């Protein structure tokens, strides 16, 4: 049941708009409160009156109309729901979302909201496979929009192909699954580390690595979506901090070590996605080092191994480590599980196309101390993060049973 949920259904202008009626009706039968926002094109396919009657609530589509009560309508609509479902989502609306265009009430709501968005695309298969549409979908996935379908099959234009909207029952099931999934970590305290630490050489130079922070930020976001209280201890990155996540900014491995230990006693889960520099210069030159024409030697001293230390001090926390390898992935990863006393290890071969640093996608294997292993195919980092959250929720559940 969806009794305590408000769902904003965005209906855009494609022939599948007629199926929005069934979606709204099914959501209502599950006791959800439904708000409906249509594009003007959608009102040509199905009348607002039909949807208003099924939703048992006013339907909105006019950005400039006289509001029924005084508020800035697109902002109020953007803030209220627990979830926004766009069904059908046309190629045109997806393109506007990707570009941040707000030229009607629905796209304005979508630009103004920080609520989760599910989209059920519906379009002709040529439009679906067009590189512009594919790029827009990839970008939106990276920004956390979740997609339901599309399906393949008969299309209203008389052809067969990808781009058919999923059936209303499946779309509503995906909405329900979303809400079941997200309560998994409610109230749990999670520390996530991300980014590549920077180890100063002198006032203008530092040693670092290729980490972009994408994987760690995606994990923080997925943890938050699942209801956790998330602190993100991050080395410098260019990534936006996910909504609802507390950022603790650090620069060096030693600073990260101190912050992680500070939060450790209270944490239920620690995910160490950061690429921590194993070494730092033994001293930081006070002034910029001048070139002399001679060879320059840097002496490096070991940094603390944060994860190893956490593994030693572990009481009830779930520890999740990462292993970025360039050879013997699984054997190296298995050795790290034991050495660092982790409950789950995410291993990736950073030399693979579509995996590792700077890539929006990753290919990982999830390894458990008992030898179980799950190989995950190439997926966006946020999709991998959501899979990890489910695995971690599973470990927590097992622990609670003990
Ligand atoms: N890690 C850490 N502190 C370090 C180095 C690594 O906490 N000083 C953590 C990373 O955040 C990651 C895991 O340990 O979760 C594995 O990191 P990786 O660089 O793959 O392994 P290393 O421990 O550095 O081992 P090696 O250099 O032998 O590959």
Short mmCIF file of C-alpha atoms and ligand atoms in Angstrom, two decimals:
data_model
loop_
_atom_site.label_atom_id
_atom_site.label_comp_id
_atom_site.label_asym_id
_atom_site.label_seq_id
_atom_site.Cartn_x
_atom_site.Cartn_y
_atom_site.Cartn_z
CA UNK A 1 0.00 0.00 0.00
CA UNK A 2 1.03 3.59 -0.59
CA UNK A 3 -1.21 5.16 2.06
CA UNK A 4 1.18 7.78 3.38
CA UNK A 5 2.67 8.67 -0.02
CA UNK A 6 2.03 11.57 -2.35
CA UNK A 7 2.95 10.87 -5.94
CA UNK A 8 3.10 13.53 -8.60
CA UNK A 9 2.28 11.98 -11.96
CA UNK A 10 3.69 13.98 -14.88
CA UNK A 11 1.92 13.20 -18.14
CA UNK A 12 3.59 14.26 -21.38
CA UNK A 13 2.32 14.32 -24.95
CA UNK A 14 2.56 10.90 -26.51
CA UNK A 15 -0.12 8.42 -27.46
CA UNK A 16 0.68 6.37 -24.35
CA UNK A 17 -0.79 9.29 -22.35
CA UNK A 18 -4.10 7.44 -22.43
CA UNK A 19 -2.51 4.81 -20.18
CA UNK A 20 -1.85 7.48 -17.54
CA UNK A 21 -5.51 7.07 -16.61
CA UNK A 22 -4.94 3.48 -15.55
CA UNK A 23 -1.72 4.33 -13.73
CA UNK A 24 -3.46 7.05 -11.71
CA UNK A 25 -6.38 4.78 -10.98
CA UNK A 26 -4.07 2.01 -9.75
CA UNK A 27 -2.10 4.42 -7.55
CA UNK A 28 -5.35 5.63 -6.01
CA UNK A 29 -6.45 2.06 -5.34
CA UNK A 30 -3.23 1.65 -3.35
CA UNK A 31 -4.31 4.73 -1.36
CA UNK A 32 -1.62 7.04 -2.70
CA UNK A 33 -2.41 10.72 -2.89
CA UNK A 34 -1.95 11.69 -6.51
CA UNK A 35 -1.14 15.07 -8.01
CA UNK A 36 -1.28 15.33 -11.78
CA UNK A 37 0.71 17.73 -13.93
CA UNK A 38 0.25 17.52 -17.69
CA UNK A 39 2.02 19.16 -20.56
CA UNK A 40 -0.22 21.00 -22.98
CA UNK A 41 0.49 18.33 -25.61
CA UNK A 42 -0.71 15.66 -23.18
CA UNK A 43 -4.06 17.44 -22.83
CA UNK A 44 -4.60 16.76 -26.56
CA UNK A 45 -4.32 13.01 -25.98
CA UNK A 46 -6.36 12.69 -22.81
CA UNK A 47 -8.50 15.24 -21.06
CA UNK A 48 -7.60 16.78 -17.72
CA UNK A 49 -11.18 16.00 -16.70
CA UNK A 50 -10.53 12.24 -17.01
CA UNK A 51 -7.35 12.43 -14.94
CA UNK A 52 -8.83 14.84 -12.42
CA UNK A 53 -11.73 12.46 -11.81
CA UNK A 54 -9.45 9.45 -11.38
CA UNK A 55 -6.94 11.34 -9.20
CA UNK A 56 -9.75 12.94 -7.18
CA UNK A 57 -7.66 16.11 -7.23
CA UNK A 58 -7.12 19.13 -9.47
CA UNK A 59 -4.96 18.63 -12.56
CA UNK A 60 -2.31 21.26 -13.34
CA UNK A 61 -0.93 22.17 -16.76
CA UNK A 62 -1.01 25.94 -17.12
CA UNK A 63 2.17 27.70 -16.02
CA UNK A 64 0.53 31.12 -16.29
CA UNK A 65 -3.03 30.34 -15.21
CA UNK A 66 -4.76 31.80 -12.20
CA UNK A 67 -3.81 29.46 -9.31
CA UNK A 68 -6.57 27.85 -7.25
CA UNK A 69 -4.96 29.04 -4.03
CA UNK A 70 -2.14 31.53 -3.72
CA UNK A 71 1.29 29.97 -3.91
CA UNK A 72 4.01 29.80 -6.51
CA UNK A 73 2.52 26.75 -8.13
CA UNK A 74 5.50 25.02 -9.71
CA UNK A 75 7.52 25.41 -6.51
CA UNK A 76 4.70 24.10 -4.32
CA UNK A 77 4.15 21.16 -6.66
CA UNK A 78 7.88 20.44 -6.72
CA UNK A 79 8.18 20.29 -2.93
CA UNK A 80 5.14 18.30 -1.91
CA UNK A 81 5.38 14.77 -3.37
CA UNK A 82 7.43 11.87 -2.06
CA UNK A 83 8.09 10.79 -5.64
CA UNK A 84 7.57 12.11 -9.14
CA UNK A 85 6.53 9.63 -11.81
CA UNK A 86 6.63 10.75 -15.44
CA UNK A 87 4.48 8.43 -17.51
CA UNK A 88 4.64 8.60 -20.42
CA UNK A 89 7.97 10.42 -20.71
CA UNK A 90 8.44 11.56 -24.29
CA UNK A 91 11.84 12.03 -25.95
CA UNK A 92 11.12 15.76 -25.98
CA UNK A 93 10.52 16.01 -22.22
CA UNK A 94 13.57 13.85 -21.48
CA UNK A 95 15.65 16.18 -23.67
CA UNK A 96 14.33 19.23 -21.82
CA UNK A 97 15.08 17.62 -18.47
CA UNK A 98 18.62 16.80 -19.55
CA UNK A 99 19.16 20.38 -20.71
CA UNK A 100 17.43 21.99 -17.73
CA UNK A 101 14.76 23.65 -19.87
CA UNK A 102 11.67 24.80 -18.00
CA UNK A 103 9.19 25.96 -20.64
CA UNK A 104 5.97 24.49 -19.27
CA UNK A 105 4.56 23.72 -15.84
CA UNK A 106 5.84 20.13 -15.75
CA UNK A 107 9.40 20.90 -16.84
CA UNK A 108 9.44 23.83 -14.37
CA UNK A 109 8.40 21.46 -11.58
CA UNK A 110 11.11 19.01 -12.65
CA UNK A 111 13.75 21.72 -12.56
CA UNK A 112 12.61 22.98 -9.16
CA UNK A 113 12.37 19.62 -7.40
CA UNK A 114 14.82 17.63 -5.33
CA UNK A 115 12.43 14.69 -5.06
CA UNK A 116 13.19 11.29 -6.60
CA UNK A 117 12.06 10.93 -10.20
CA UNK A 118 10.96 7.77 -12.01
CA UNK A 119 10.41 8.02 -15.76
CA UNK A 120 8.61 5.60 -18.06
CA UNK A 121 9.74 6.50 -21.58
CA UNK A 122 7.39 6.08 -24.51
CA UNK A 123 8.37 6.87 -28.07
CA UNK A 124 8.95 5.52 -31.53
CA UNK A 125 11.96 3.20 -31.72
CA UNK A 126 13.94 5.51 -34.03
CA UNK A 127 13.46 8.33 -31.56
CA UNK A 128 14.44 6.04 -28.68
CA UNK A 129 17.64 4.87 -30.37
CA UNK A 130 18.62 8.34 -31.59
CA UNK A 131 22.02 9.20 -30.06
CA UNK A 132 20.53 12.41 -28.60
CA UNK A 133 17.87 10.46 -26.70
CA UNK A 134 20.36 7.83 -25.56
CA UNK A 135 22.76 10.53 -24.35
CA UNK A 136 19.92 12.31 -22.52
CA UNK A 137 18.86 9.10 -20.79
CA UNK A 138 22.45 8.34 -19.78
CA UNK A 139 22.85 11.84 -18.35
CA UNK A 140 19.56 11.68 -16.47
CA UNK A 141 20.50 8.29 -14.99
CA UNK A 142 23.69 9.82 -13.76
CA UNK A 143 21.60 12.51 -12.10
CA UNK A 144 19.57 9.81 -10.37
CA UNK A 145 16.48 9.70 -12.54
CA UNK A 146 15.37 6.06 -12.53
CA UNK A 147 13.89 4.55 -15.66
CA UNK A 148 11.07 2.04 -15.94
CA UNK A 149 11.39 0.39 -19.33
CA UNK A 150 10.78 1.03 -22.15
CA UNK A 151 9.51 -2.26 -23.51
CA UNK A 152 9.81 -3.64 -26.96
CA UNK A 153 6.84 -4.54 -29.17
CA UNK A 154 4.03 -3.11 -31.25
CA UNK A 155 4.05 0.66 -31.52
CA UNK A 156 1.16 2.94 -32.35
CA UNK A 157 2.95 4.11 -35.50
CA UNK A 158 2.49 0.58 -36.85
CA UNK A 159 6.05 -0.72 -36.37
CA UNK A 160 7.68 -3.03 -33.88
CA UNK A 161 10.62 -1.99 -31.74
CA UNK A 162 11.97 -0.57 -28.47
CA UNK A 163 10.22 2.41 -26.99
CA UNK A 164 6.81 1.10 -25.93
CA UNK A 165 5.84 2.30 -22.51
CA UNK A 166 5.77 -0.39 -19.82
CA UNK A 167 2.28 -1.52 -18.91
CA UNK A 168 0.56 0.49 -16.13
CA UNK A 169 0.63 -2.48 -13.73
CA UNK A 170 4.42 -2.78 -14.11
CA UNK A 171 4.90 0.95 -13.69
CA UNK A 172 2.89 0.96 -10.48
CA UNK A 173 4.82 -2.11 -9.28
CA UNK A 174 8.07 -0.17 -9.87
CA UNK A 175 6.69 2.70 -7.76
CA UNK A 176 5.89 0.26 -4.96
CA UNK A 177 9.31 -1.38 -5.27
CA UNK A 178 10.90 2.05 -4.99
CA UNK A 179 9.24 2.66 -1.64
CA UNK A 180 9.97 -0.83 -0.33
CA UNK A 181 13.61 -0.46 -1.29
CA UNK A 182 14.15 2.89 0.33
CA UNK A 183 13.28 2.17 3.89
CA UNK A 184 16.03 -0.44 4.14
CA UNK A 185 18.53 1.77 5.93
CA UNK A 186 16.21 4.19 7.69
CA UNK A 187 17.92 5.69 10.71
CA UNK A 188 21.25 3.94 10.09
CA UNK A 189 24.39 6.04 10.44
CA UNK A 190 26.65 5.68 7.44
CA UNK A 191 30.12 7.07 6.76
CA UNK A 192 31.19 7.15 3.14
CA UNK A 193 34.66 8.22 2.04
CA UNK A 194 35.28 9.42 -1.49
CA UNK A 195 37.75 11.07 -3.80
CA UNK A 196 41.51 10.89 -4.10
CA UNK A 197 43.50 12.35 -1.23
CA UNK A 198 46.05 15.07 -2.02
CA UNK A 199 49.46 14.96 -0.39
CA UNK A 200 51.29 18.28 -0.52
CA UNK A 201 54.87 18.51 -1.76
CA UNK A 202 55.20 22.27 -1.47
CA UNK A 203 52.71 25.19 -1.45
CA UNK A 204 51.84 24.67 -5.13
CA UNK A 205 52.20 20.95 -5.78
CA UNK A 206 50.72 17.72 -4.51
CA UNK A 207 50.61 13.99 -5.21
CA UNK A 208 47.24 12.45 -5.95
CA UNK A 209 45.55 9.79 -8.10
CA UNK A 210 42.90 9.50 -10.80
CA UNK A 211 39.90 9.12 -8.49
CA UNK A 212 37.00 11.41 -9.50
CA UNK A 213 34.85 10.71 -6.45
CA UNK A 214 31.95 9.57 -8.64
CA UNK A 215 31.58 6.11 -7.07
CA UNK A 216 31.70 7.38 -3.49
CA UNK A 217 29.27 10.23 -4.19
CA UNK A 218 26.89 7.79 -5.89
CA UNK A 219 27.06 5.54 -2.81
CA UNK A 220 26.34 8.48 -0.49
CA UNK A 221 23.34 9.35 -2.65
CA UNK A 222 22.02 5.78 -2.76
CA UNK A 223 22.47 5.43 1.02
CA UNK A 224 20.51 8.64 1.53
CA UNK A 225 17.76 7.44 -0.81
CA UNK A 226 17.56 4.33 1.36
CA UNK A 227 16.87 6.47 4.41
CA UNK A 228 20.33 6.46 6.03
CA UNK A 229 21.95 9.41 7.83
CA UNK A 230 24.97 9.90 5.63
CA UNK A 231 28.25 11.71 6.28
CA UNK A 232 30.47 11.95 3.23
CA UNK A 233 34.12 12.36 4.14
CA UNK A 234 35.51 13.55 0.88
CA UNK A 235 38.89 14.45 -0.52
CA UNK A 236 38.67 17.26 -3.11
CA UNK A 237 36.43 16.42 -6.11
CA UNK A 238 34.36 18.39 -8.59
CA UNK A 239 31.15 16.56 -7.75
CA UNK A 240 28.00 18.14 -6.33
CA UNK A 241 27.12 16.94 -2.82
CA UNK A 242 23.96 14.78 -2.99
CA UNK A 243 20.88 16.29 -1.33
CA UNK A 244 20.54 15.47 2.35
CA UNK A 245 24.13 14.29 2.73
CA UNK A 246 26.51 15.92 5.24
CA UNK A 247 29.86 16.76 3.67
CA UNK A 248 33.05 16.63 5.72
CA UNK A 249 35.76 18.01 3.45
CA UNK A 250 39.31 16.77 3.90
CA UNK A 251 42.44 16.95 1.79
CA UNK A 252 45.02 14.45 2.98
CA UNK A 253 44.97 10.79 4.02
CA UNK A 254 45.84 11.78 7.59
CA UNK A 255 42.89 14.20 7.76
CA UNK A 256 40.60 11.54 6.34
CA UNK A 257 41.91 9.05 8.89
CA UNK A 258 41.14 11.45 11.75
CA UNK A 259 37.61 12.24 10.52
CA UNK A 260 36.73 8.60 9.89
CA UNK A 261 37.93 7.59 13.35
CA UNK A 262 35.97 10.46 14.88
CA UNK A 263 32.72 9.11 13.41
CA UNK A 264 33.52 5.41 13.72
CA UNK A 265 32.11 4.57 17.16
CA UNK A 266 28.68 5.89 16.17
CA UNK A 267 28.59 4.46 12.67
CA UNK A 268 26.57 1.42 11.62
CA UNK A 269 28.19 1.20 8.20
CA UNK A 270 31.44 2.56 6.77
CA UNK A 271 32.05 2.49 3.02
CA UNK A 272 35.62 3.24 2.05
CA UNK A 273 35.33 4.25 -1.59
CA UNK A 274 38.12 6.83 -1.33
CA UNK A 275 41.39 6.31 -3.15
CA UNK A 276 43.71 7.00 -0.25
CA UNK A 277 47.31 7.84 -1.06
CA UNK A 278 49.48 5.10 0.43
CA UNK A 279 52.41 7.52 0.81
CA UNK A 280 53.02 11.18 1.45
CA UNK A 281 56.16 13.32 1.18
CA UNK A 282 58.10 13.10 4.43
CA UNK A 283 58.10 16.89 4.65
CA UNK A 284 56.21 19.69 2.93
CA UNK A 285 58.60 22.33 1.62
CA UNK A 286 57.68 25.71 3.08
CA UNK A 287 58.46 27.47 -0.20
CA UNK A 288 57.95 26.43 -3.81
CA UNK A 289 60.72 24.02 -4.78
CA UNK A 290 62.87 25.65 -7.45
CA UNK A 291 64.28 23.73 -10.37
CA UNK A 292 68.02 23.27 -10.31
CA UNK A 293 68.67 21.19 -13.43
CA UNK A 294 69.64 18.28 -11.14
CA UNK A 295 67.48 15.22 -10.39
CA UNK A 296 65.02 15.79 -7.61
CA UNK A 297 64.39 13.14 -4.99
CA UNK A 298 61.20 12.98 -2.96
CA UNK A 299 61.18 10.88 0.17
CA UNK A 300 57.79 9.31 0.78
CA UNK A 301 56.59 7.92 4.08
CA UNK A 302 53.62 5.57 4.53
CA UNK A 303 50.19 6.98 5.30
CA UNK A 304 47.96 5.21 7.78
CA UNK A 305 45.90 2.46 6.16
CA UNK A 306 42.50 3.68 7.28
CA UNK A 307 40.55 0.57 6.37
CA UNK A 308 43.07 -1.73 8.02
CA UNK A 309 42.78 0.27 11.23
CA UNK A 310 38.96 0.21 11.06
CA UNK A 311 39.10 -3.55 10.56
CA UNK A 312 41.19 -3.93 13.71
CA UNK A 313 38.88 -1.75 15.81
CA UNK A 314 35.64 -3.15 14.44
CA UNK A 315 32.94 -3.90 16.98
CA UNK A 316 29.48 -3.94 15.37
CA UNK A 317 30.12 -1.85 12.26
CA UNK A 318 29.69 -3.17 8.74
CA UNK A 319 32.87 -2.40 6.85
CA UNK A 320 32.86 -2.11 3.08
CA UNK A 321 36.13 -1.76 1.23
CA UNK A 322 37.07 -1.21 -2.38
CA UNK A 323 39.90 -2.74 -4.32
CA UNK A 324 41.10 -1.05 -7.46
CA UNK A 325 43.39 -3.48 -9.22
CA UNK A 326 45.20 -3.69 -12.51
CA UNK A 327 45.98 -7.43 -12.39
CA UNK A 328 44.78 -10.66 -10.65
CA UNK A 329 41.59 -8.89 -9.60
CA UNK A 330 39.84 -11.63 -7.66
CA UNK A 331 42.90 -13.08 -5.92
CA UNK A 332 44.08 -9.62 -4.84
CA UNK A 333 40.59 -8.74 -3.68
CA UNK A 334 40.21 -11.91 -1.64
CA UNK A 335 43.51 -11.24 0.08
CA UNK A 336 42.30 -7.70 0.92
CA UNK A 337 39.10 -9.03 2.51
CA UNK A 338 41.11 -11.05 4.98
CA UNK A 339 43.86 -8.51 5.55
CA UNK A 340 41.45 -5.64 6.21
CA UNK A 341 38.70 -7.62 8.00
CA UNK A 342 35.90 -6.22 5.83
CA UNK A 343 32.33 -7.53 5.51
CA UNK A 344 32.12 -6.80 1.82
CA UNK A 345 34.62 -5.85 -0.82
CA UNK A 346 33.91 -4.19 -4.13
CA UNK A 347 36.60 -5.08 -6.61
CA UNK A 348 37.16 -3.46 -9.95
CA UNK A 349 39.76 -3.86 -12.62
CA UNK A 350 40.49 -0.23 -13.41
CA UNK A 351 42.13 -1.10 -16.73
CA UNK A 352 38.83 -2.34 -18.21
CA UNK A 353 36.94 -0.14 -20.67
CA UNK A 354 33.90 1.37 -18.88
CA UNK A 355 35.31 0.77 -15.39
CA UNK A 356 37.25 2.55 -12.73
CA UNK A 357 38.43 6.12 -12.30
CA UNK A 358 36.76 9.03 -14.10
CA UNK A 359 34.31 6.71 -15.87
CA UNK A 360 30.55 7.31 -15.38
CA UNK A 361 30.13 3.54 -15.44
CA UNK A 362 31.83 0.73 -13.58
CA UNK A 363 32.17 -3.05 -13.76
CA UNK A 364 32.57 -4.58 -10.33
CA UNK A 365 32.59 -7.85 -8.45
CA UNK A 366 31.14 -7.93 -4.96
CA UNK A 367 32.97 -10.36 -2.69
CA UNK A 368 32.00 -11.68 0.71
CA UNK A 369 34.37 -13.12 3.33
CA UNK A 370 32.71 -16.56 2.98
CA UNK A 371 33.81 -16.74 -0.65
CA UNK A 372 30.50 -15.72 -2.24
CA UNK A 373 30.94 -13.47 -5.24
CA UNK A 374 28.58 -11.51 -7.45
CA UNK A 375 29.83 -10.19 -10.77
CA UNK A 376 27.94 -7.05 -11.78
CA UNK A 377 27.96 -6.13 -15.48
CA UNK A 378 28.76 -2.62 -16.73
CA UNK A 379 26.27 -0.22 -15.14
CA UNK A 380 26.21 3.45 -14.21
CA UNK A 381 27.83 4.16 -10.86
CA UNK A 382 24.51 5.12 -9.26
CA UNK A 383 22.97 1.82 -10.36
CA UNK A 384 25.93 -0.05 -8.85
CA UNK A 385 25.59 2.05 -5.71
CA UNK A 386 21.95 1.01 -5.36
CA UNK A 387 22.91 -2.64 -5.73
CA UNK A 388 25.54 -2.19 -3.01
CA UNK A 389 22.98 -0.59 -0.71
CA UNK A 390 20.75 -3.65 -1.09
CA UNK A 391 23.68 -5.97 -0.31
CA UNK A 392 24.62 -3.93 2.76
CA UNK A 393 21.00 -3.87 3.94
CA UNK A 394 21.07 -7.68 3.59
CA UNK A 395 24.17 -7.94 5.81
CA UNK A 396 22.58 -5.66 8.43
CA UNK A 397 19.46 -7.78 8.42
CA UNK A 398 21.49 -10.98 8.90
CA UNK A 399 23.39 -9.35 11.79
CA UNK A 400 20.17 -8.30 13.48
CA UNK A 401 18.99 -11.91 13.40
CA UNK A 402 22.15 -13.14 15.18
N1 LIG B 1 42.57 2.29 1.97
C1 LIG B 1 42.63 2.98 3.14
N2 LIG B 1 43.78 3.61 3.52
C2 LIG B 1 44.87 3.53 2.76
C3 LIG B 1 44.83 2.80 1.55
C4 LIG B 1 43.66 2.20 1.19
O1 LIG B 1 41.61 3.05 3.85
N3 LIG B 1 45.97 4.15 3.14
C5 LIG B 1 41.32 1.62 1.61
C6 LIG B 1 40.67 2.14 0.35
O2 LIG B 1 39.75 3.18 0.65
C7 LIG B 1 39.97 0.91 -0.19
C8 LIG B 1 40.83 -0.24 0.27
O3 LIG B 1 41.60 0.28 1.37
O4 LIG B 1 38.69 0.73 0.37
C9 LIG B 1 41.74 -0.82 -0.75
O5 LIG B 1 42.48 0.19 -1.37
P1 LIG B 1 43.55 -0.17 -2.47
O6 LIG B 1 44.25 1.08 -2.90
O7 LIG B 1 42.92 -1.03 -3.51
O8 LIG B 1 44.51 -1.14 -1.66
P2 LIG B 1 45.75 -0.90 -0.75
O9 LIG B 1 45.36 -1.16 0.65
O10 LIG B 1 46.40 0.42 -1.01
O11 LIG B 1 46.65 -2.13 -1.19
P3 LIG B 1 47.69 -2.25 -2.42
O12 LIG B 1 48.40 -0.95 -2.48
O13 LIG B 1 48.51 -3.39 -1.99
O14 LIG B 1 46.85 -2.56 -3.62
#
